[in-house]
PDB file of C-alpha atoms and ligand atoms in Angstrom:
ATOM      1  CA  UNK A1471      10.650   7.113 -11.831  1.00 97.00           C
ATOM      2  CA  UNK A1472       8.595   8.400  -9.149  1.00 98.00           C
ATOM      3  CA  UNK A1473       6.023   5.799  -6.689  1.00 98.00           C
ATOM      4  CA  UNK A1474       3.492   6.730  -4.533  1.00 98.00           C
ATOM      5  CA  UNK A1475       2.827   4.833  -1.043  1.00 99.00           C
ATOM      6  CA  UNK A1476      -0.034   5.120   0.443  1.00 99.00           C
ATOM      7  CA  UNK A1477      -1.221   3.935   4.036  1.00 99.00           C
ATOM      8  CA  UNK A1478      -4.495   3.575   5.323  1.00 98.00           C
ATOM      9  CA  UNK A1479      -6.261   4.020   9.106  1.00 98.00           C
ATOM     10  CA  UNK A1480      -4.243   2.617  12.379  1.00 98.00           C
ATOM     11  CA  UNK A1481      -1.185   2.636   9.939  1.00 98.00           C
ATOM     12  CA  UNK A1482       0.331   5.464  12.188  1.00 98.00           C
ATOM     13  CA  UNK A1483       0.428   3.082  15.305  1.00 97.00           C
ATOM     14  CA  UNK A1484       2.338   0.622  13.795  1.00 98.00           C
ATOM     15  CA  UNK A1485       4.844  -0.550  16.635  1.00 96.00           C
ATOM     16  CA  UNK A1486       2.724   0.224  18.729  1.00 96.00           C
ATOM     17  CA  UNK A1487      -0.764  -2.069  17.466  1.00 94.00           C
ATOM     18  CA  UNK A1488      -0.785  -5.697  18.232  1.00 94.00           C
ATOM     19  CA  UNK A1489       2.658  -6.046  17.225  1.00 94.00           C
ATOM     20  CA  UNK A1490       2.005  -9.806  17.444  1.00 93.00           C
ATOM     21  CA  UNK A1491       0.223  -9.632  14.205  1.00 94.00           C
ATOM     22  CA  UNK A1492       2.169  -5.998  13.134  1.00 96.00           C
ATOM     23  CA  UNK A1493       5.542  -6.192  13.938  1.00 93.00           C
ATOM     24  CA  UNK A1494       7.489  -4.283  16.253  1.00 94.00           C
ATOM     25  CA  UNK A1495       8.366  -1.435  13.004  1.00 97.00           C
ATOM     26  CA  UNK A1496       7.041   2.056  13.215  1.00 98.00           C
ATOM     27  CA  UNK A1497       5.370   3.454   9.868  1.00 98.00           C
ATOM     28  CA  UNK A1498       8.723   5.596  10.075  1.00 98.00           C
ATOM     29  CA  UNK A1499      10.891   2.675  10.286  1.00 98.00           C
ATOM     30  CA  UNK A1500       9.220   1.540   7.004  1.00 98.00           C
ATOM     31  CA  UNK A1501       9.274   4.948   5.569  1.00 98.00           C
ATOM     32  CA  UNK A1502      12.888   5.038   5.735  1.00 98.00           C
ATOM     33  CA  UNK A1503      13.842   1.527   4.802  1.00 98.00           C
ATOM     34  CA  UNK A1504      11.881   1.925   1.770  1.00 98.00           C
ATOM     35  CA  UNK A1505      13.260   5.526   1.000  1.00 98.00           C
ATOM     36  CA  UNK A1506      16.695   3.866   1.484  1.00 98.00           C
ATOM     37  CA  UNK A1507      15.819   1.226  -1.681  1.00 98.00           C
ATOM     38  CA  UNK A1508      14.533   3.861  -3.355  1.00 98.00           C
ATOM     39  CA  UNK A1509      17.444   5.839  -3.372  1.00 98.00           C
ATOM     40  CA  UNK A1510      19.814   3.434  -4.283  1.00 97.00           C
ATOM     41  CA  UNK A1511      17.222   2.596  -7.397  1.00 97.00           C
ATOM     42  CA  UNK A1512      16.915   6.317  -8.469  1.00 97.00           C
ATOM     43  CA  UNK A1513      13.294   6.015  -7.799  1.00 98.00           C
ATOM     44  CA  UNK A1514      11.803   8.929  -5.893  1.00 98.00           C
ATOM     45  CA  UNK A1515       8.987   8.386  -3.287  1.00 98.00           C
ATOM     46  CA  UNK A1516       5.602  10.190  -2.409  1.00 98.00           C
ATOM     47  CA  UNK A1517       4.940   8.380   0.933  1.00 98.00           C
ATOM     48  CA  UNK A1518       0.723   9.222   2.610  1.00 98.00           C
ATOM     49  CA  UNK A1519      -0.130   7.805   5.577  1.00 98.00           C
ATOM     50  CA  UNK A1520      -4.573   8.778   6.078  1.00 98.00           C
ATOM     51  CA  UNK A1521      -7.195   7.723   8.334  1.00 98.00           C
ATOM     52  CA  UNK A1522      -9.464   9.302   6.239  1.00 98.00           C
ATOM     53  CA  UNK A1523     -11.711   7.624   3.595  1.00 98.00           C
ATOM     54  CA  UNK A1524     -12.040  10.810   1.858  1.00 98.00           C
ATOM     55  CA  UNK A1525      -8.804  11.911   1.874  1.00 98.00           C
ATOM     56  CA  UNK A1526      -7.384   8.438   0.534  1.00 98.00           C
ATOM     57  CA  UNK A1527      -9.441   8.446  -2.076  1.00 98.00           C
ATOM     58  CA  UNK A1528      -8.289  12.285  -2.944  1.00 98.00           C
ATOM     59  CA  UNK A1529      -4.756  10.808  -2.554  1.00 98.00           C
ATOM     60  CA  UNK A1530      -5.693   7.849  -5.249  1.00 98.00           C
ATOM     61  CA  UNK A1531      -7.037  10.654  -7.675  1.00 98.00           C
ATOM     62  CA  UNK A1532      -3.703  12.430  -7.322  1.00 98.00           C
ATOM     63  CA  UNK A1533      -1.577   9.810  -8.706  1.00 98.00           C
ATOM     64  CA  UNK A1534      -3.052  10.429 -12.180  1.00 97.00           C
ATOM     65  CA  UNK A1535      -0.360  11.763 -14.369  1.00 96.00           C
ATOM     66  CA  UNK A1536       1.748  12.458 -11.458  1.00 97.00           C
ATOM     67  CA  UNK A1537       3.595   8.762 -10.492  1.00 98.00           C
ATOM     68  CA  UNK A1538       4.762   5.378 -12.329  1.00 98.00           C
ATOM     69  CA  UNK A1539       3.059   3.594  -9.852  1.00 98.00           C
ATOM     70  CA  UNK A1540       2.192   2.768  -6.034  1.00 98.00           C
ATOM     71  CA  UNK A1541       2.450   0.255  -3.217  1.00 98.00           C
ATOM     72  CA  UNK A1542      -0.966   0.437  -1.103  1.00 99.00           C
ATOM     73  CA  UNK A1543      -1.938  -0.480   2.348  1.00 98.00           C
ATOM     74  CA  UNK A1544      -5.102   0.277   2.706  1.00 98.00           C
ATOM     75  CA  UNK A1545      -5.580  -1.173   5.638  1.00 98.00           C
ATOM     76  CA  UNK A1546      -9.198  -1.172   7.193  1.00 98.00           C
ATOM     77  CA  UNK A1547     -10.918   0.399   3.668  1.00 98.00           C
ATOM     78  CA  UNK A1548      -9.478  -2.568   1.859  1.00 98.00           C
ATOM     79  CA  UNK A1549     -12.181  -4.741   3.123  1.00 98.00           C
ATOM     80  CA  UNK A1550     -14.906  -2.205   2.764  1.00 98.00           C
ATOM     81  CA  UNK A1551     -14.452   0.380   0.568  1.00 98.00           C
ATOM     82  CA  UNK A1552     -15.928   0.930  -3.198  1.00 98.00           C
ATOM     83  CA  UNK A1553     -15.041   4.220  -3.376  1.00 98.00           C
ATOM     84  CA  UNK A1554     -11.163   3.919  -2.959  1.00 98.00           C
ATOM     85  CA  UNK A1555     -11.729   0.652  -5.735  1.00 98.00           C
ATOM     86  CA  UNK A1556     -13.626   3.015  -7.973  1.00 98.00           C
ATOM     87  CA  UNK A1557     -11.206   5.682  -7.482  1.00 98.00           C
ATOM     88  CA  UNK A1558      -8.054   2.939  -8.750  1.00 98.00           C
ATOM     89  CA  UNK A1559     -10.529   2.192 -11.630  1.00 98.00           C
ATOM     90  CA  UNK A1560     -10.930   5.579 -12.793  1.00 98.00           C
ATOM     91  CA  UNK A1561      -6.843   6.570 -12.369  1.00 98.00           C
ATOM     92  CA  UNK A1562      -5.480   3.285 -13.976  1.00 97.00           C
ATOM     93  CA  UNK A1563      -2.669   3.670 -11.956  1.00 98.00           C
ATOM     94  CA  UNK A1564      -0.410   0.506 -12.108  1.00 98.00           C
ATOM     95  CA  UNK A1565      -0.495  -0.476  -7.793  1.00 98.00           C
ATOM     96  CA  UNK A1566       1.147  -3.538  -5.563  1.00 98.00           C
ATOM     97  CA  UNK A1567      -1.424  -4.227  -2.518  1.00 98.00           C
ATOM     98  CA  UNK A1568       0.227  -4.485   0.713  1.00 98.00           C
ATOM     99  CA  UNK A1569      -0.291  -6.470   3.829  1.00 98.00           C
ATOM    100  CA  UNK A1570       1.790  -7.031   6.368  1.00 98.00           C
ATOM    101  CA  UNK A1571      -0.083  -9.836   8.033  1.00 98.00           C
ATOM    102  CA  UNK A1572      -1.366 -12.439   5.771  1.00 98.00           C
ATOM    103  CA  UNK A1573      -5.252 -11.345   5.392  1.00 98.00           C
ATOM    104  CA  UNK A1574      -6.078 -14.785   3.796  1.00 97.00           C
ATOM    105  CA  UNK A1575      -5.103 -16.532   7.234  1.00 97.00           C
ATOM    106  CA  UNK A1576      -7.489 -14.145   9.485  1.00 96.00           C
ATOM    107  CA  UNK A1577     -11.073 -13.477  10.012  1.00 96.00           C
ATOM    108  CA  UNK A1578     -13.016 -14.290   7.105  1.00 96.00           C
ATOM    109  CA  UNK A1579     -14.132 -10.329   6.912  1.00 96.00           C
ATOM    110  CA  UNK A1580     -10.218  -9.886   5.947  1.00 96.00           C
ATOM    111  CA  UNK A1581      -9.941 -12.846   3.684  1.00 97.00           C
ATOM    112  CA  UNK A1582     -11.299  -9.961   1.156  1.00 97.00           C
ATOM    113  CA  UNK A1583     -10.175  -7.368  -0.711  1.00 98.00           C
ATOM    114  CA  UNK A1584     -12.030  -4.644  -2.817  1.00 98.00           C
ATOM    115  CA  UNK A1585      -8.970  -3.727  -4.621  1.00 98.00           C
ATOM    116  CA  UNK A1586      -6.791  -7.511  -5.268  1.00 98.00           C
ATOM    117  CA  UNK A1587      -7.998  -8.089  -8.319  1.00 98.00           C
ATOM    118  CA  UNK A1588      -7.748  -4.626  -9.922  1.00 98.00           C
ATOM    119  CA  UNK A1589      -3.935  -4.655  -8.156  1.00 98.00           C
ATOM    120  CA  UNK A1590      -0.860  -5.563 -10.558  1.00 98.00           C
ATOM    121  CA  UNK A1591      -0.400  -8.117  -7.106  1.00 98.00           C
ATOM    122  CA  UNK A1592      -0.461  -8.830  -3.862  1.00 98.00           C
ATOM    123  CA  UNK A1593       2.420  -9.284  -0.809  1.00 98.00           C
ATOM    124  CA  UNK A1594       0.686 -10.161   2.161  1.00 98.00           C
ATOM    125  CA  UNK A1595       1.865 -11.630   5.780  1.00 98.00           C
ATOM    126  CA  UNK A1596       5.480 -10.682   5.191  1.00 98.00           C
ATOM    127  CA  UNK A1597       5.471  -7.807   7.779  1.00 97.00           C
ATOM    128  CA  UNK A1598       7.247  -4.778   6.929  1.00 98.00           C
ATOM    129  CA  UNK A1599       9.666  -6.518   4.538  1.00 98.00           C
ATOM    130  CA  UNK A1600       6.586  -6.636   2.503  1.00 98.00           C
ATOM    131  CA  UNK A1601       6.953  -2.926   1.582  1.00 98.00           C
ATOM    132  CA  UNK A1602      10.281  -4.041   0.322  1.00 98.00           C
ATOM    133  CA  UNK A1603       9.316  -6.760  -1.884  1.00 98.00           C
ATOM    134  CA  UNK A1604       6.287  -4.467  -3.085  1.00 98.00           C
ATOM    135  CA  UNK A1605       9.102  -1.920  -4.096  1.00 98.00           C
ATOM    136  CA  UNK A1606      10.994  -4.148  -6.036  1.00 98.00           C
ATOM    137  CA  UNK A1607       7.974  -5.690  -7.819  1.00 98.00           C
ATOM    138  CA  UNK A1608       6.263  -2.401  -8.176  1.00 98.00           C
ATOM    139  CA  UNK A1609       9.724  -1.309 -10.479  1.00 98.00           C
ATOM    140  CA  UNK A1610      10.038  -4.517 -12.303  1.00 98.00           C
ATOM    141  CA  UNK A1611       6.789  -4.081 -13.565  1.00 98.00           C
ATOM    142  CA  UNK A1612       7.573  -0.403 -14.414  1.00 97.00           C
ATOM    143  CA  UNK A1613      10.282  -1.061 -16.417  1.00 96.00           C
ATOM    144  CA  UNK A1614       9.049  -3.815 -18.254  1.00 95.00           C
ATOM    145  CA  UNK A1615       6.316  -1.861 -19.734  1.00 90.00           C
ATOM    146  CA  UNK A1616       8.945   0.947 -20.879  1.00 85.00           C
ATOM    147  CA  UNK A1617       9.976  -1.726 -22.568  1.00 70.00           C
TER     148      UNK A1617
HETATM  149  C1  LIG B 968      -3.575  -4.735   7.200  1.00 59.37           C
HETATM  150  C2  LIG B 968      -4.642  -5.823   7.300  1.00 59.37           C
HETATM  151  C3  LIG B 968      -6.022  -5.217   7.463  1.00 59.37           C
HETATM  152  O1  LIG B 968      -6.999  -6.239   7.571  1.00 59.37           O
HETATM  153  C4  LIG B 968      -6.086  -4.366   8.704  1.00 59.37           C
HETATM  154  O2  LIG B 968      -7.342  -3.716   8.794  1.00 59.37           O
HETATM  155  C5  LIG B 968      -4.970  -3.381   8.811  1.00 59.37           C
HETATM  156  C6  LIG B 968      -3.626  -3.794   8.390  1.00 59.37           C
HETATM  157  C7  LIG B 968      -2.147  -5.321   7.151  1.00 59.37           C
HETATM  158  O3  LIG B 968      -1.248  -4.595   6.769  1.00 59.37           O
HETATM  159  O4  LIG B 968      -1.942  -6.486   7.525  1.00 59.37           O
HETATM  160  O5  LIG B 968      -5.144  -2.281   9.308  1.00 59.37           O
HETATM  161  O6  LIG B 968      -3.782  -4.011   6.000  1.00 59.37           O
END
């Protein structure tokens, strides 16, 4: 089984960005953690990390045919962006939305998403654990569509 991550814009300065809100994790810390599950589930990992609008939405066009499914942070675009919704719509590929603060308890700009209700589901305020937990939910689904 092969998942895709993908990150969205600031993602690259986690540890670094308000880690009040963050966490004190690098995107690398999570990168690894979740490689480490990964590995010990057989699963193999295509991890993106963009602050491009463009580019993620190439990235969501890539997954076609090519992975199971994918955990995505989109960060910033998740609040504003059509064209990375319409580019899940048009790949129906199976995806866990990530948060790692809880966007329901901040500004009411974050309280929505563009992509929660085409997701599979949401994890949201757990920090980086919350890639974890994505993970695991991401290949429970999987494998109970195989069935
Ligand atoms: C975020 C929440 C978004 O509102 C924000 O723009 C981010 C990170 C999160 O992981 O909590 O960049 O997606």
């Amino acid at each position: 089984m092969r998942i895709a991550v993908l990150n969205g814009p600031n993602l690259n300065l986690l540890g670094i960005r308000e880690p009040e809100l963050y966490g004190s994790d690098s995107l690398e810390d999570i990168e690894s953690s979740v490689r480490d599950r990964a590995r010990s589930e057989g699963v193999e990992i295509l991890w993106h990390q963009t602050n491009h609008e463009g580019e993620f939405v190439d990235l969501v066009q890539g997954l076609r045919g090519n992975v199971a499914g994918a955990l995505v942070n989109a960060a910033g675009f998740t609040h504003t962006s059509l064209a990375i919704r319409d580019a899940f719509l048009a790949v129906r590929v199976p995806f866990v939305e990530v948060h790692l603060s809880n966007i329901f308890a901040r500004e009411p700009e974050r309280r929505h998403s563009l992509l929660a209700d085409i997701a599979v589901g949401i994890v949201s305020g757990f920090g980086s654990l919350g890639y974890l937990l994505a993970f695991d939910a991401m290949v429970a689904h999987v494998k109970s569509r195989e069935g």
